[in-house]
PDB file of C-alpha atoms in Angstrom:
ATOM      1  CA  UNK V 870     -36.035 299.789 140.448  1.00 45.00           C
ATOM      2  CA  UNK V 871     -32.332 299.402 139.550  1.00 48.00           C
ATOM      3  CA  UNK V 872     -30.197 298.714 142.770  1.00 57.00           C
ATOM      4  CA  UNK V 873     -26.888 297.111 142.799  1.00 57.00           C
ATOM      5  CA  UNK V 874     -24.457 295.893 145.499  1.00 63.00           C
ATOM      6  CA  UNK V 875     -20.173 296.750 144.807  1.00 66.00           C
ATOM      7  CA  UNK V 876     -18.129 293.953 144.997  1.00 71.00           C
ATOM      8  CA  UNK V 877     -14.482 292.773 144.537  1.00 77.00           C
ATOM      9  CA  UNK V 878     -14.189 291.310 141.273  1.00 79.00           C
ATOM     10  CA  UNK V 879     -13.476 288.101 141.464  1.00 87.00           C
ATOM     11  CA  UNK V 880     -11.668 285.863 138.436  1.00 89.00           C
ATOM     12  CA  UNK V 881     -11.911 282.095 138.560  1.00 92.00           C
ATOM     13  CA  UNK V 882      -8.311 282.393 139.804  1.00 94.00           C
ATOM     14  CA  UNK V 883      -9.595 284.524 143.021  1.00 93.00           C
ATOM     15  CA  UNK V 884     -12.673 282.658 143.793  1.00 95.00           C
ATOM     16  CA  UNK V 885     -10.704 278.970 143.581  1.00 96.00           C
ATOM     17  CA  UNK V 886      -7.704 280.724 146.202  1.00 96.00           C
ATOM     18  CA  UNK V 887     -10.982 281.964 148.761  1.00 96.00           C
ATOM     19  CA  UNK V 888     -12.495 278.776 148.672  1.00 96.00           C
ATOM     20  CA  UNK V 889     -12.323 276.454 151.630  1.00 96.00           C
ATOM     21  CA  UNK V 890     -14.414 274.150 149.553  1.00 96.00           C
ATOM     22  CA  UNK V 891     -15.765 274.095 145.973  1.00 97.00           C
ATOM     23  CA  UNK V 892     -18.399 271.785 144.955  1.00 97.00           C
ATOM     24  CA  UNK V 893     -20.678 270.527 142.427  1.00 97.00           C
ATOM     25  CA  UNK V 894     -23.985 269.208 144.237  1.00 97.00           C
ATOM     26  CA  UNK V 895     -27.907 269.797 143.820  1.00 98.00           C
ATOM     27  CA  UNK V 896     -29.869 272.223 145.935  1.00 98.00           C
ATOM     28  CA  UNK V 897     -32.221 269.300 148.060  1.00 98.00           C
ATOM     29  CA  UNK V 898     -33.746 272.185 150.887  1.00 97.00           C
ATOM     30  CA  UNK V 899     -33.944 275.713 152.040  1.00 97.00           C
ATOM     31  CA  UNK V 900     -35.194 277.461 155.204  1.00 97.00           C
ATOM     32  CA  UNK V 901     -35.444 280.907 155.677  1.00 97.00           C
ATOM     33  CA  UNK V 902     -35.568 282.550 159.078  1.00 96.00           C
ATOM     34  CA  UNK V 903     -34.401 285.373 161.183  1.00 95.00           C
ATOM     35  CA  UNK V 904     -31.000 285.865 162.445  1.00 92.00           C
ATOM     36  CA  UNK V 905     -30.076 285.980 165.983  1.00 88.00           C
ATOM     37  CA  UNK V 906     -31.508 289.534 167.013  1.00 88.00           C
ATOM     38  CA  UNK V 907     -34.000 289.331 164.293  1.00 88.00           C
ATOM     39  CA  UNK V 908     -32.310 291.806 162.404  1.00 89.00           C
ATOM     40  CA  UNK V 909     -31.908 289.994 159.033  1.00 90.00           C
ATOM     41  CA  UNK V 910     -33.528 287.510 157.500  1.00 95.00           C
ATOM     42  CA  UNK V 911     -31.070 284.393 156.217  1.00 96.00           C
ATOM     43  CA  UNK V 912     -31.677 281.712 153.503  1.00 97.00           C
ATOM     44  CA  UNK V 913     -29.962 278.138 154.215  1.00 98.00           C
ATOM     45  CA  UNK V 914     -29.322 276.229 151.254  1.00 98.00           C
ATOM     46  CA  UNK V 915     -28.806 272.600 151.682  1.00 98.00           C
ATOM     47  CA  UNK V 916     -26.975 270.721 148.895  1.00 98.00           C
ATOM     48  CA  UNK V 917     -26.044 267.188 147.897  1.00 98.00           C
ATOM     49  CA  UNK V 918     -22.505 267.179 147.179  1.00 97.00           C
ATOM     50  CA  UNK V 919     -22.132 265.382 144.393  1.00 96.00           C
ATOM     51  CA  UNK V 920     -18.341 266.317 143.617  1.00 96.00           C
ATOM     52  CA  UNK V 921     -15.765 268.134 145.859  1.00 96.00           C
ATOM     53  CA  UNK V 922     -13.385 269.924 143.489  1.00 97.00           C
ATOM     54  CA  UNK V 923     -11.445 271.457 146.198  1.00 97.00           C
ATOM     55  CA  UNK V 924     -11.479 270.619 150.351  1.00 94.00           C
ATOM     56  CA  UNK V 925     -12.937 267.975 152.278  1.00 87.00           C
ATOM     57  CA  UNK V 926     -17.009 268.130 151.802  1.00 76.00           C
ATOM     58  CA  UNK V 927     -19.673 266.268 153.644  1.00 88.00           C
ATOM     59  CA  UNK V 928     -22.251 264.443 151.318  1.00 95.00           C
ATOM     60  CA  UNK V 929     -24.348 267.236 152.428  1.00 96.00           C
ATOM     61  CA  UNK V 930     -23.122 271.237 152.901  1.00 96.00           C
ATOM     62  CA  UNK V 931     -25.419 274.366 153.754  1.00 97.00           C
ATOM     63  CA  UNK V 932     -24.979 277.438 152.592  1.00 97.00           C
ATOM     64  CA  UNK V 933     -26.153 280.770 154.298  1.00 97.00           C
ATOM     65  CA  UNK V 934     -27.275 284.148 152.164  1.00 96.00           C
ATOM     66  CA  UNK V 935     -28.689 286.979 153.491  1.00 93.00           C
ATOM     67  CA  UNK V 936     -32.128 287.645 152.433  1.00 94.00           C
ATOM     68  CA  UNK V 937     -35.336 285.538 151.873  1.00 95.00           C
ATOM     69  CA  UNK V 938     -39.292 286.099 152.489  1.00 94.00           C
ATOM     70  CA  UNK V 939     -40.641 285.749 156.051  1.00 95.00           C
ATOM     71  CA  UNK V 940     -44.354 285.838 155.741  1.00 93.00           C
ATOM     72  CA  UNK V 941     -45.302 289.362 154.024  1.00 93.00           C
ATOM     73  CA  UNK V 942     -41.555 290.643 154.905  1.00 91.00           C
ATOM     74  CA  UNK V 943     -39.146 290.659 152.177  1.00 91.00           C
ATOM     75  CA  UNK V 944     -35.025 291.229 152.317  1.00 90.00           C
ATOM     76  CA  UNK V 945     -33.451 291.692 148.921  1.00 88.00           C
ATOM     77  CA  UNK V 946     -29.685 291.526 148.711  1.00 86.00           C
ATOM     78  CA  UNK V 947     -28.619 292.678 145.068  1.00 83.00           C
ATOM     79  CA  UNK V 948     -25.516 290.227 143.611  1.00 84.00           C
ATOM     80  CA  UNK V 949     -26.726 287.520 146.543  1.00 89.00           C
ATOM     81  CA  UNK V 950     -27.104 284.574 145.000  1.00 92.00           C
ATOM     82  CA  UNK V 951     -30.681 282.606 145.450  1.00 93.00           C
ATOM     83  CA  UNK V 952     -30.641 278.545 144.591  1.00 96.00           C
ATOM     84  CA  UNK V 953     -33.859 276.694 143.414  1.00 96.00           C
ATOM     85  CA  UNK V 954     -34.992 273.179 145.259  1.00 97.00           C
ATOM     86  CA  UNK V 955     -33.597 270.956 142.103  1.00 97.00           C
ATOM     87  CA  UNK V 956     -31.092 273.328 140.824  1.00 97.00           C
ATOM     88  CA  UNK V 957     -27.660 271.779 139.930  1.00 98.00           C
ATOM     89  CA  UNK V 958     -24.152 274.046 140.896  1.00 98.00           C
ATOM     90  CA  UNK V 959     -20.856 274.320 140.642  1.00 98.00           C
ATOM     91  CA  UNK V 960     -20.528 276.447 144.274  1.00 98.00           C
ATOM     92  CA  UNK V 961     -17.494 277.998 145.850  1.00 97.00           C
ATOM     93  CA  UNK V 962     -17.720 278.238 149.657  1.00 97.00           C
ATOM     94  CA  UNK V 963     -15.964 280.021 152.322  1.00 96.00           C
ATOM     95  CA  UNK V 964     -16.401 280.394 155.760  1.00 94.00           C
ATOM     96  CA  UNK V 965     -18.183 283.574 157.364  1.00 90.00           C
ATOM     97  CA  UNK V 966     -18.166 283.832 160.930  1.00 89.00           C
ATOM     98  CA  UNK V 967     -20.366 281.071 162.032  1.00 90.00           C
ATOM     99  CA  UNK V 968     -21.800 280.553 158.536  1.00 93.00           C
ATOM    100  CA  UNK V 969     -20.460 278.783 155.372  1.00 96.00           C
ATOM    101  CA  UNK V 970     -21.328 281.780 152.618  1.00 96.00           C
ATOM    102  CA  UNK V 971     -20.624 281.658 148.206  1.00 96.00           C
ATOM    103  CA  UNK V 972     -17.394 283.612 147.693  1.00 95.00           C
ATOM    104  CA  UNK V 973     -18.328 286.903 146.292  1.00 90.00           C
ATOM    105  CA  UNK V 974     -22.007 286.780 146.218  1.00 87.00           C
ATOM    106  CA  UNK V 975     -23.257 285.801 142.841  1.00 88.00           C
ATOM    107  CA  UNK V 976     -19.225 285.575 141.379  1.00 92.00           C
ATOM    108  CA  UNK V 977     -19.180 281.721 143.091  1.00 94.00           C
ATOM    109  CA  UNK V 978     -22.363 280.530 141.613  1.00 96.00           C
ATOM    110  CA  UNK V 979     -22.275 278.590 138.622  1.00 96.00           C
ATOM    111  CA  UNK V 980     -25.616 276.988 137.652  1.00 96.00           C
ATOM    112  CA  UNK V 981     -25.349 273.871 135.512  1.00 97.00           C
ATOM    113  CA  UNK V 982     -27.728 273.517 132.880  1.00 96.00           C
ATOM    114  CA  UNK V 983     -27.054 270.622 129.643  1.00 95.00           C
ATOM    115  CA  UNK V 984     -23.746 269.720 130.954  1.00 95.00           C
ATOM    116  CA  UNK V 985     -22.960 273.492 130.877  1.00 96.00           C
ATOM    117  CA  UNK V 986     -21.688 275.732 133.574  1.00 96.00           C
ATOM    118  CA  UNK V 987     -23.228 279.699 133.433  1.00 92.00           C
ATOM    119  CA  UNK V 988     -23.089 282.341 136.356  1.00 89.00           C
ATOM    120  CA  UNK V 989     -25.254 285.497 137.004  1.00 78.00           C
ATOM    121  CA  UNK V 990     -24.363 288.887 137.528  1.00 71.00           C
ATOM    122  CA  UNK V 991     -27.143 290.811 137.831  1.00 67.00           C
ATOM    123  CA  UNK V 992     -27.041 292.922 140.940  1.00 67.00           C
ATOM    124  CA  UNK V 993     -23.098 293.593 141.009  1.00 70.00           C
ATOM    125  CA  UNK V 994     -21.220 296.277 140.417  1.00 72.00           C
ATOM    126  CA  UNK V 995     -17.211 296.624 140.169  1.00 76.00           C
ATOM    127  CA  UNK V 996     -15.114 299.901 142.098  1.00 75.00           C
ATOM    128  CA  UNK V 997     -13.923 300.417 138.108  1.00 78.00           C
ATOM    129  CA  UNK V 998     -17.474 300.785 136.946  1.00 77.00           C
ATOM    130  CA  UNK V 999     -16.959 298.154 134.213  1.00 75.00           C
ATOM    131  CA  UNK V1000     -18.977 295.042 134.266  1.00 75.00           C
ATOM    132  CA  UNK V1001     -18.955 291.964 134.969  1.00 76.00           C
ATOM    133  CA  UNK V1002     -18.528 288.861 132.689  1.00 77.00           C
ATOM    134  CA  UNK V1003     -20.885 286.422 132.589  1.00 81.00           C
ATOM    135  CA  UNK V1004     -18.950 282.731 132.081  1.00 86.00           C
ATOM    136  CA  UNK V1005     -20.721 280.033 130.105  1.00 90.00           C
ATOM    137  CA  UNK V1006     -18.519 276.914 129.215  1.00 95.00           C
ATOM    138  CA  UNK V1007     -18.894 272.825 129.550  1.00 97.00           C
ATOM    139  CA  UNK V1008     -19.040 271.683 132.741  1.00 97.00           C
ATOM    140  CA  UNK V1009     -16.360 269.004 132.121  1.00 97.00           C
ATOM    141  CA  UNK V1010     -13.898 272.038 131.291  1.00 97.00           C
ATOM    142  CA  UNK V1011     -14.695 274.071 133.745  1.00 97.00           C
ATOM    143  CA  UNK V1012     -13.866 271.448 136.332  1.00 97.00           C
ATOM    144  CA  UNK V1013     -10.935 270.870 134.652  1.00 97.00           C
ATOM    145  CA  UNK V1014      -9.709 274.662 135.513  1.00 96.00           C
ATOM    146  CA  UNK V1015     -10.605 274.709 138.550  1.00 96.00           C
ATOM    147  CA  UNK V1016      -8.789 271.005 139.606  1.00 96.00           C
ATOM    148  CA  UNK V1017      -5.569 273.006 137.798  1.00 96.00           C
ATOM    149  CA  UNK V1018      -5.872 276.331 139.561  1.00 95.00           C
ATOM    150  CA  UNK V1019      -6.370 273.619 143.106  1.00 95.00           C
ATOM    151  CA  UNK V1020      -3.367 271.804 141.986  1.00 93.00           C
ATOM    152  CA  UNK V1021      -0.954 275.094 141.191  1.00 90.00           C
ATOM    153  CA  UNK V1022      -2.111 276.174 145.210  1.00 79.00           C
ATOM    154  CA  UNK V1023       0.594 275.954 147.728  1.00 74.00           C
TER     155      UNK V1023
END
């Protein structure tokens, strides 16, 4: 099945400006369960901050998506981003009501692989129809755009 979810699109420009906080850290824990009302079903991502590119971090943030398996029930959110226990990230986080959420879905993940930053789109869709473009650089120069974009901020 081919499902999608539309979404701003979001330039490294955008996603450093909605960003309380942007880190670099390793995914250490998750825990799914049910909302409040039982009506979704929520992931928490804990991660080891091991870098805070922009904002004041903990050594420790979690991150909430919506979706996750609960026993034999499954919620898919296409575009959401999903972590893996061990997974290293470049994440940009923003605060969503009483969660701390990645800044347009799968646009604010950045999974770090060989000293190399590289983000996923599958799942999103743009209003204009065109798609997205997948960003794979060095790590080291990606954090250097981002700590310039930070530093141009008022």
């Amino acid at each position: 099945s081919a499902t999608a979810t539309t979404v701003e699109r979001l330039g490294l420009e955008d996603l450093v400006k909605k960003s309380r906080n942007i880190v670099v850290g390793k995914v250490t824990g998750t825990r799914t369960y049910w909302s409040a009302g039982g009506k979704f079903i929520l992931t928490e991502y804990t991660i080891e901050v091991v870098e805070s590119l922009k904002g004041q971090a903990a050594r420790e943030i979690a991150v909430t998506t919506v979706g996750g398996k609960i026993g034999d029930l499954e919620l898919h959110v296409s575009g959401m981003p999903v972590f893996q226990t061990g997974e290293n990230a470049v994440v940009f986080v923003e605060q969503s009501g009483a969660y701390q959420t990645v800044v347009g879905l799968g646009q604010g993940k950045f999974t770090v692989t060989n000293d190399e930053v590289s983000n996923g789109l599958l799942g999103l869709t743009y209003p204009d129809g065109r798609p997205g473009i997948p960003i794979k650089m060095p790590l080291q120069t990606f954090k250097a755009q981002i700590r310039t974009l930070v530093n141009r901020q008022p």
